[in-house]
Coordinates of C-alpha atoms in Angstrom, one line a residue:
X843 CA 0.0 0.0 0.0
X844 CA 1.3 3.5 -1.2
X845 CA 1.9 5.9 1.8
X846 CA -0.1 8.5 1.9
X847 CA 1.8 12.3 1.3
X848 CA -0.2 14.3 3.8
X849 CA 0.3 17.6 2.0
X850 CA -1.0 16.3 -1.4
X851 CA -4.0 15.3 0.6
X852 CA -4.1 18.7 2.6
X853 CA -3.9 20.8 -0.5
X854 CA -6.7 18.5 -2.5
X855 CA -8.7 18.9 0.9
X856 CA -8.5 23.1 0.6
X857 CA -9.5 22.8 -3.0
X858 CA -12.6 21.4 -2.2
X859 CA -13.2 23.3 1.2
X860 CA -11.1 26.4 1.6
X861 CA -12.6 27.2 5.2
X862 CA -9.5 26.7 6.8
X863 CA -5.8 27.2 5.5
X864 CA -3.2 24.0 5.2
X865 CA -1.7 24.9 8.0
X866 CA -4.7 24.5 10.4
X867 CA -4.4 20.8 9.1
X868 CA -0.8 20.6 9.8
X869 CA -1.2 21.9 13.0
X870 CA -4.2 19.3 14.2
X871 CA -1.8 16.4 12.7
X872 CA 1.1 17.6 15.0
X873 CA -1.8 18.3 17.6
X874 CA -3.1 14.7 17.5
X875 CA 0.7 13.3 17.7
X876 CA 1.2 15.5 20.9
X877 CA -1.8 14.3 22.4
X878 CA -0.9 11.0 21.5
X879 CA 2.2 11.5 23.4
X880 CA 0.8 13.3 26.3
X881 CA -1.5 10.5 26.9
X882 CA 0.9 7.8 26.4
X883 CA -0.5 6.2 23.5
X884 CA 2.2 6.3 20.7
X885 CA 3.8 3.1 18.9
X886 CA 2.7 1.0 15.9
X887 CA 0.7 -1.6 18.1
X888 CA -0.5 0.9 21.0
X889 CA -4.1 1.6 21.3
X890 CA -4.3 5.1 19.0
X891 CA -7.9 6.7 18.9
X892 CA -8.8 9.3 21.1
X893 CA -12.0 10.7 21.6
X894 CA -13.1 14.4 20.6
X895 CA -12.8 15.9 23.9
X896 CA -9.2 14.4 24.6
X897 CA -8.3 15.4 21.1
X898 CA -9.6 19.0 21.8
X899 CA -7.3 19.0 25.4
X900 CA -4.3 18.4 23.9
X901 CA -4.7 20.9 20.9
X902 CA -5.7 23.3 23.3
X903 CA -1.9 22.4 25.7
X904 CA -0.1 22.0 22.1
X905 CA -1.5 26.0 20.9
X906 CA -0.3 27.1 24.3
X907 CA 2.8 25.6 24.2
X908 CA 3.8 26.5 20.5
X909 CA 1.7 30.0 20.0
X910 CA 1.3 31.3 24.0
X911 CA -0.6 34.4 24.1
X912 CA -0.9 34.3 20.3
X913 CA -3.1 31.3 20.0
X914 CA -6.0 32.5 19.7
X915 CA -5.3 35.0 16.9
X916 CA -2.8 32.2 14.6
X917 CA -5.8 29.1 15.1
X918 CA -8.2 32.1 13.9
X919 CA -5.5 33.6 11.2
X920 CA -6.4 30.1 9.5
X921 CA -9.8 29.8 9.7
X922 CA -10.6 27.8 13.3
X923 CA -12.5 30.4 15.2
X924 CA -14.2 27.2 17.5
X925 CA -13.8 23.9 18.5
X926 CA -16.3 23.3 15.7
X927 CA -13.8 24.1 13.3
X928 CA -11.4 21.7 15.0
X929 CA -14.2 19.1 14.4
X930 CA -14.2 19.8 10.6
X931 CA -10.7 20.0 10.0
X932 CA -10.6 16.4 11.9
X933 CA -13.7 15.3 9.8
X934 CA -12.3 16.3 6.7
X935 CA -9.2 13.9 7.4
X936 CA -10.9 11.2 8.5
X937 CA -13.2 11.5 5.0
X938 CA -9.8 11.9 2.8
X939 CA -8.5 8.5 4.4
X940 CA -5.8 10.3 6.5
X941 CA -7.1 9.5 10.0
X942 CA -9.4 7.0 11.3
X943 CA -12.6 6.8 13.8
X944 CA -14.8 4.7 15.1
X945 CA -18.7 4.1 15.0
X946 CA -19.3 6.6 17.9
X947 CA -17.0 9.5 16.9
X948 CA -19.0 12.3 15.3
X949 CA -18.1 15.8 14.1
X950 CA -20.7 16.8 17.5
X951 CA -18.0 15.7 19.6
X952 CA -16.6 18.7 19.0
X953 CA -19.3 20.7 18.9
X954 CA -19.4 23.9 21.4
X955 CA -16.7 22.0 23.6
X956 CA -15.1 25.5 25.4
X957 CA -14.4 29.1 24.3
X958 CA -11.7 30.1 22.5
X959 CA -11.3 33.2 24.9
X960 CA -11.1 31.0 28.0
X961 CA -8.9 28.5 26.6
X962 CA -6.7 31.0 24.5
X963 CA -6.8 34.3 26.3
X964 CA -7.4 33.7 29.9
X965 CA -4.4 32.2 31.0
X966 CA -2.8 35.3 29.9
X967 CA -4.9 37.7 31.7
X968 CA -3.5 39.1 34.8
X969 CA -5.1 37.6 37.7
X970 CA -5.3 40.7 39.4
X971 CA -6.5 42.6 36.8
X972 CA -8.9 44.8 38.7
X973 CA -6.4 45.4 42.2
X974 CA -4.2 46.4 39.2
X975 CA -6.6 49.1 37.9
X976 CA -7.6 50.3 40.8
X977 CA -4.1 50.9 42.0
X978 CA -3.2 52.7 38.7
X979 CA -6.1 54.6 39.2
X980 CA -5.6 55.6 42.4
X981 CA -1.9 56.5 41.6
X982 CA -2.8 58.7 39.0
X983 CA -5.6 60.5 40.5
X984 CA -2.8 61.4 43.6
X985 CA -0.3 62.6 40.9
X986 CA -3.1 65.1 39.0
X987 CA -4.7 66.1 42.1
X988 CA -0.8 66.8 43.7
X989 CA 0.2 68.6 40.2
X990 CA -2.4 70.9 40.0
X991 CA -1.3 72.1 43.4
X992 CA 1.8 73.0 42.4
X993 CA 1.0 74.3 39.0
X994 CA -1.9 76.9 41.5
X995 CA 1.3 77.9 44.1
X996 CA 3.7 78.4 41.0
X997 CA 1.7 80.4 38.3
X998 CA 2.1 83.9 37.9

C-alpha cells in the first residue's frame, strides 16, 4: 500500500473546502501526535484513537505551548474560530483516508466544547487585573490632584 503524502491530501482537501488554510491541518496532525504523546499512546501496536474531547485537550496544551498568548489569533488567522472548526478539520481527514474513527466518533464531539477566549486568552490575563486598575487609578488620580497644586502655588 502507497503511503499516503499528507500535503497532497491537505492541498486536495483546501481545493474542495477552503474554510480553513493548510496549516490548520498541519497543526491538528502535529496536535493529534502530541496528544498521542501526552496520553501515552504512541507506537505502531499501541491503542491510537482518542475521543473528541481528549483530542480538543491536547490541541488546546499543544496552541499554548507553540503559540502562547498568540493562539488564539494564529488558530483564527487560519480559519478555526471554534472547536467546531477543529471538528471539521478532523472530519475532513478522517473523510480523505488520513485518520481513522470509530462508529461513535461524530463531528458533535466537537461541537461547542469551550471558548476560544477562556482557553486562548485567559491564561494570559492578569489575575489581578482589577487590584491592578484600581491601583493605577488611584496613583494617578494622587499625581493630577498633587500637580495641579503645584501648578496653582507656581503660576504667575
Amino acid at each position: 500500500m502507497a503511503k499516503i503524502n499528507f500535503s497532497e491530501v491537505v492541498e486536495q482537501i483546501c481545493d474542495k473546502d477552503s474554510r480553513y488554510a493548510p496549516d490548520a491541518y498541519h497543526f491538528v496532525q502535529e496536535g493529534l501526535n502530541h496528544t498521542l504523546k501526552s496520553l501515552k499512546r504512541g507506537g505502531q501496536h499501541a491503542h491510537r484513537h482518542v475521543s473528541g474531547q481528549e483530542l480538543l485537550s491536547g490541541l488546546r496544551e499543544f496552541a499554548l505551548k507553540e503559540y502562547g498568548p498568540m493562539s488564539k489569533a494564529v488558530l483564527n488567522e487560519w480559519g478555526i474560530k471554534a472547536t467546531d472548526d477543529f471538528g471539521q478539520v478532523v472530519f475532513n481527514l478522517v473523510n480523505s483516508g488520513v485518520l481513522g474513527k470509530n462508529e461513535t466518533d461524530s463531528p458533535s464531539d466537537f461541537k461547542n466544547v469551550f471558548t476560544f477566549d477562556d482557553a486562548f486568552v485567559k491564561p494570559f490575563v492578569p489575575r489581578n487585573i482589577t487590584s491592578v486598575r484600581k491601583s493605577t487609578s488611584a496613583k494617578t488620580k494622587k499625581r493630577t490632584s498633587s500637580g495641579s497644586k503645584k501648578n496653582k502655588a507656581g503660576s504667575v
